[in-house]
Tab-separated table of C-alpha atoms in Angstrom:
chain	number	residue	atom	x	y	z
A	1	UNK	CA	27.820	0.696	33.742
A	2	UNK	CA	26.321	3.472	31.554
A	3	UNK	CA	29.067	5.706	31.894
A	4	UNK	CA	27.941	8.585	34.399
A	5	UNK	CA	29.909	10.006	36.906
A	6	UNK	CA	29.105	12.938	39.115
A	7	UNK	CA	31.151	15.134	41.340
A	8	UNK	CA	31.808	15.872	43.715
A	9	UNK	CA	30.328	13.187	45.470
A	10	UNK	CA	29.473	15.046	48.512
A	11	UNK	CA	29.250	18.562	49.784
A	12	UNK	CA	28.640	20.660	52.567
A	13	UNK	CA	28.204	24.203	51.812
A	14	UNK	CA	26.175	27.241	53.851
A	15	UNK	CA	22.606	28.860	53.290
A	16	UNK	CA	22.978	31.433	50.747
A	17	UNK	CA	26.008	30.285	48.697
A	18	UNK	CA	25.933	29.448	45.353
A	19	UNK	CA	26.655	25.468	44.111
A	20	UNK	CA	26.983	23.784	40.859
A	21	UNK	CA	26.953	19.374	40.368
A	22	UNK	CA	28.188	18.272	37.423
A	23	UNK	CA	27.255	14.987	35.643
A	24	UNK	CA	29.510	13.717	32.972
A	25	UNK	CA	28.311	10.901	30.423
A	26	UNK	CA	30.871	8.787	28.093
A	27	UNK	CA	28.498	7.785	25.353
A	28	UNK	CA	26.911	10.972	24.099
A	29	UNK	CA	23.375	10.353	24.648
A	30	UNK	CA	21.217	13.292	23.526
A	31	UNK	CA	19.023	13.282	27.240
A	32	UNK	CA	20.181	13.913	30.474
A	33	UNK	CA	18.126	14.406	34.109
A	34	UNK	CA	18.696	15.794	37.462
A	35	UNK	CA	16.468	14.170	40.274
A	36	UNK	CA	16.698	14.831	43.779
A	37	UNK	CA	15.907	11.915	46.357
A	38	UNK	CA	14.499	12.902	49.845
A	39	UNK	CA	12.987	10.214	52.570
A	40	UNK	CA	9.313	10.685	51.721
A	41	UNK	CA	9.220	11.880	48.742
A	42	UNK	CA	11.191	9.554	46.481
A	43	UNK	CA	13.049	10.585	43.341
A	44	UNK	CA	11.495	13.596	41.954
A	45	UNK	CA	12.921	15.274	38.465
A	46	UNK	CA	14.090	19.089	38.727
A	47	UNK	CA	15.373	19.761	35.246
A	48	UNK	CA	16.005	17.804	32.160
A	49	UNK	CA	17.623	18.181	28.923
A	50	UNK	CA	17.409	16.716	25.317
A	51	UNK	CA	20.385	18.285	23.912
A	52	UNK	CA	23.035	20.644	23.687
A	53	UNK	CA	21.513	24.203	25.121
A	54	UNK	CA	17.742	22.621	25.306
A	55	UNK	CA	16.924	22.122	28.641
A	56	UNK	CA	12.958	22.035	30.222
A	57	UNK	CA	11.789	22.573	33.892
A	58	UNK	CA	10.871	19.139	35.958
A	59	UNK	CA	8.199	18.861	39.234
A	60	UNK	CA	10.563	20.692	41.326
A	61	UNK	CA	12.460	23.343	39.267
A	62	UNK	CA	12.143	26.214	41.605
A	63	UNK	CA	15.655	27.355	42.848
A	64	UNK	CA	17.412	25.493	40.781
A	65	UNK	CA	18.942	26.148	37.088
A	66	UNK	CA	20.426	24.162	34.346
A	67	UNK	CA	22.979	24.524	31.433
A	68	UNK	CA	24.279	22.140	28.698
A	69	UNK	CA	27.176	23.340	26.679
A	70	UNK	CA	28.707	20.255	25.420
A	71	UNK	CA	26.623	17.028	25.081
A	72	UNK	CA	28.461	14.895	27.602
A	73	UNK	CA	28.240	17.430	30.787
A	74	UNK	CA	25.254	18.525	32.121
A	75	UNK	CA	25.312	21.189	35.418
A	76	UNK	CA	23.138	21.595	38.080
A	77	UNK	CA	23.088	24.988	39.558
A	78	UNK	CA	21.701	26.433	43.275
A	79	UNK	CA	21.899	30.055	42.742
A	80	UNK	CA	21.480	30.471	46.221
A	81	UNK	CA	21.709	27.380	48.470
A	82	UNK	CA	18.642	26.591	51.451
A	83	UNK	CA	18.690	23.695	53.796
A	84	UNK	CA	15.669	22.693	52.333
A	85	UNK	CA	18.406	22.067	49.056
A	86	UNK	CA	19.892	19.437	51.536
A	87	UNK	CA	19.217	16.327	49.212
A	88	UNK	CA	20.966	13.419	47.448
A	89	UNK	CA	20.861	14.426	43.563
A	90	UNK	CA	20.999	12.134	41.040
A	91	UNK	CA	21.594	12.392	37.177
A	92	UNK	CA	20.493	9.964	34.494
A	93	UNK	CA	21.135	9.533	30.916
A	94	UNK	CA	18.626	7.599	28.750
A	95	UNK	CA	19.785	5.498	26.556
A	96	UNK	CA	16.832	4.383	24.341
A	97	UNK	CA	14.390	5.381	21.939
A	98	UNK	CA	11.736	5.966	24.752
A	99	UNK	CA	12.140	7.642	28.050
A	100	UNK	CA	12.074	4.614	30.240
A	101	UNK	CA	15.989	3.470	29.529
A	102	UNK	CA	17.295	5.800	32.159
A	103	UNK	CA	20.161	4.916	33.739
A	104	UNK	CA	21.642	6.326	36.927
A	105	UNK	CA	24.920	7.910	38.461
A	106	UNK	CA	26.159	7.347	41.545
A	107	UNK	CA	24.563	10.848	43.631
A	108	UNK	CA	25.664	13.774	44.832
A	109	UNK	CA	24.956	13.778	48.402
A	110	UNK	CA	24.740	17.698	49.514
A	111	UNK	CA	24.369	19.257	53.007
A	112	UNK	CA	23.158	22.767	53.521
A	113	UNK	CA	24.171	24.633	57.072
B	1	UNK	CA	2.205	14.943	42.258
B	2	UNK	CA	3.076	11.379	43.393
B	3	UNK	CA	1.292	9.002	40.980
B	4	UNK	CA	2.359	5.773	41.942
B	5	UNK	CA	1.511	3.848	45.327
B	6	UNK	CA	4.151	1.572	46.328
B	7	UNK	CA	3.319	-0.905	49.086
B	8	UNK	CA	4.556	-2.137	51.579
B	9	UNK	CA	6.641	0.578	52.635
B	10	UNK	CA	8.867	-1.898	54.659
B	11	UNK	CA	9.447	-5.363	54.496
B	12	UNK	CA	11.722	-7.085	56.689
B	13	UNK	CA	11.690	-11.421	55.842
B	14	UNK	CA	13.979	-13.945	56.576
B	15	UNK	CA	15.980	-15.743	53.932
B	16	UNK	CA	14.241	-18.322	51.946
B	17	UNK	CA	10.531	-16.700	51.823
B	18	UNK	CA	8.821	-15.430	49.037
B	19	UNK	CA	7.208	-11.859	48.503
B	20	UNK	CA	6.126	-9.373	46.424
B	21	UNK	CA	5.633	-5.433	46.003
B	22	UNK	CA	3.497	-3.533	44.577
B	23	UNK	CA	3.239	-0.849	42.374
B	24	UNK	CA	-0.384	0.809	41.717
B	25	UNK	CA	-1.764	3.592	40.368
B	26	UNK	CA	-5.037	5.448	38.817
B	27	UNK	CA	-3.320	6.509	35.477
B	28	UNK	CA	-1.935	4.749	32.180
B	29	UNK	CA	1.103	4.267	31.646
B	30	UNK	CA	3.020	3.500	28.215
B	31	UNK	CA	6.031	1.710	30.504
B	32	UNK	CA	6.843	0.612	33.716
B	33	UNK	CA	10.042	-0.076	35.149
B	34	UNK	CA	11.649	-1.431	38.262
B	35	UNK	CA	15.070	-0.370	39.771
B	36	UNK	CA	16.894	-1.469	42.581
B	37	UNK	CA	18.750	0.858	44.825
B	38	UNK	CA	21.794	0.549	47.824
B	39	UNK	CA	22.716	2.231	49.786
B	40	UNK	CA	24.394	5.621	48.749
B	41	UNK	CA	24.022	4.097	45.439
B	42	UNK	CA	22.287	5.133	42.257
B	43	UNK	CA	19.024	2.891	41.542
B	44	UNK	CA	19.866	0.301	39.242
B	45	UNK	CA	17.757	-1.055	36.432
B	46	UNK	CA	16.102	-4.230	37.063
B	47	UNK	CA	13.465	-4.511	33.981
B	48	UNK	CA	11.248	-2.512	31.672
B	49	UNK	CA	7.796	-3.665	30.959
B	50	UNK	CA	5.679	-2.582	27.632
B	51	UNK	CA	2.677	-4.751	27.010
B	52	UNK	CA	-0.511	-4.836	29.464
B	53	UNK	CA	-0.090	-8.233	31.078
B	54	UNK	CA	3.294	-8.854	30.524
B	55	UNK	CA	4.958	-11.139	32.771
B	56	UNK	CA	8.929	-11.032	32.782
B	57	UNK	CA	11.239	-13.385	35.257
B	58	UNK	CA	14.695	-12.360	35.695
B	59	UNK	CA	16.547	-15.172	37.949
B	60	UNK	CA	14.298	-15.574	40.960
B	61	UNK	CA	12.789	-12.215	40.254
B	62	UNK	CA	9.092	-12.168	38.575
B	63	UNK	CA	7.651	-8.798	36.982
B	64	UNK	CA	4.653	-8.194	35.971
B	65	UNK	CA	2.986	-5.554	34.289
B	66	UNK	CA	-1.453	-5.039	34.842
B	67	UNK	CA	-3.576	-5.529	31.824
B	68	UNK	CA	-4.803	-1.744	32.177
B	69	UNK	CA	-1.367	-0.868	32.368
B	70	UNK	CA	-1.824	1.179	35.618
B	71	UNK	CA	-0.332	-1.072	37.843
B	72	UNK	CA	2.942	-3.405	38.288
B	73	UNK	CA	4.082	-6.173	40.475
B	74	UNK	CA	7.466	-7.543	41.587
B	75	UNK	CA	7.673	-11.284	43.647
B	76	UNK	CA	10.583	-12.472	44.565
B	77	UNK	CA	10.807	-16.192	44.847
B	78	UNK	CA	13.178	-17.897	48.048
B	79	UNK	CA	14.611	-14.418	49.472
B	80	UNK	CA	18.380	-13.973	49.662
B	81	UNK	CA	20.251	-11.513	51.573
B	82	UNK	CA	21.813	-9.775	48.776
B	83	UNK	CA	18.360	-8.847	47.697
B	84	UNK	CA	18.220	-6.534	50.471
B	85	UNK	CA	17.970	-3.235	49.057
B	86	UNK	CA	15.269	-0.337	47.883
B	87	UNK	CA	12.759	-1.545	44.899
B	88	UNK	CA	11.692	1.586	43.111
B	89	UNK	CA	8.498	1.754	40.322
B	90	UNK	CA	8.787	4.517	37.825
B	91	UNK	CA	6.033	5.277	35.375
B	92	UNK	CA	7.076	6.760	31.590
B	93	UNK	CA	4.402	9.240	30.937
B	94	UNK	CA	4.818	11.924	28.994
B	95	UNK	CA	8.458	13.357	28.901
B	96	UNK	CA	9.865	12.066	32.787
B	97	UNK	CA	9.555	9.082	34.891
B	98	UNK	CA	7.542	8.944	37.625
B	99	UNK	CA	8.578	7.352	40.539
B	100	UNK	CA	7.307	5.900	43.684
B	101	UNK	CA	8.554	6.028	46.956
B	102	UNK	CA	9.921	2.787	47.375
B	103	UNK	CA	9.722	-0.583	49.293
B	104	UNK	CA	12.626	-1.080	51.491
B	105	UNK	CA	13.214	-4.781	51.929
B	106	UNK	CA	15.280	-6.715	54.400
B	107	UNK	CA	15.782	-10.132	54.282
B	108	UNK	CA	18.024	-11.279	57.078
B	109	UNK	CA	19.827	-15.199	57.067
């Protein structure tokens, strides 16, 4: 247990509205992900951060934006929701010196109308 | 971009038999790892391999990384339900991983 939680856990909002995940780590690691998992495509990486306020663009950033104001949270923000948003996100934390010690929270599964 | 080719897609065994997944790709790698995912679960971490032609065994569980380090393996050994689950490859390269898209395996008693 690496200490992640996210919430909420699920959602169901409409096209058009905005909608922020938050991902919450216990052990102050320095970087922090947001993937999103879809049938078909895998897990693919939207945003990432290495610290407070530095954040960097993934393989599927569009639509989506990022903030970091304290080290342990980490928000995921859909300006403006689409059903093509309708995804399971995940967050990880890495805990090494090297990027491959990522460890994983428990999703946010999210349902756009 | 999807980099890494994950085969078979689905795998459905009976408990007791042997298999093994694989993980392939056309680009080098400085890591590979293997997670293990449930359902409406986050994956889980199974093992991180470094070295071209490393081999690591965890329980009945046998990793293996190619020399080139573009490629992986995972063979399980005597198949037990509670293996059932999603095996996931991701690729370090650069400043992400890069997944693929998973074997779902089912072994039923």
């Amino acid at each position: 247990d690496a200490g992640i939680t996210q919430s909420p856990r699920h959602k169901v909002t409409e096209t058009g509205t905005p909608v922020t995940l938050r991902c919450h780590q216990t052990e102050n690691h320095r970087y922090m992900y947001w993937y999103r998992q879809d049938p078909g495509h895998g897990l693919r990486l939207i945003h990432y951060s290495y610290g407070v306020k530095d954040t960097d663009k993934g393989e599927v950033s569009d639509g989506y934006s990022v903030s970091r104001s304290k080290t342990e949270d980490f928000l995921l923000t859909l300006e403006s929701a689409t059903s093509s948003q309708t995804s399971v996100y995940f967050c990880a934390i890495r805990t090494g010196t090297t990027q491959e010690t990522q460890y994983f929270g428990p999703g946010t599964r999210l349902l756009v109308l | 971009t999807q980099l890494l080719e994950q085969s078979p897609q689905f795998l459905s065994i009976q408990e007791g038999e042997n298999l093994t997944v694989y993980c392939n790709s056309s680009s080098v790698f400085s890591s590979l790892q293997w997670y293990r995912q449930e359902p409406g679960e986050g994956p889980v971490l199974l093992v991180t391999v470094v070295t071209g032609g490393e081999v690591k065994k965890l329980k009945r569980l046998t990793f293996q990384f190619g020399d080139a380090r573009k490629d992986s393996s995972l063979h399980i050994t005597a198949a037990q339900p509670g293996d059932t689950g999603l095996y996931l490859c991701a690729g370090a390269l650069g400043y992400a991983l890069n997944f693929g898209k998973g074997t779902s395996l089912l072994v039923t008693p």
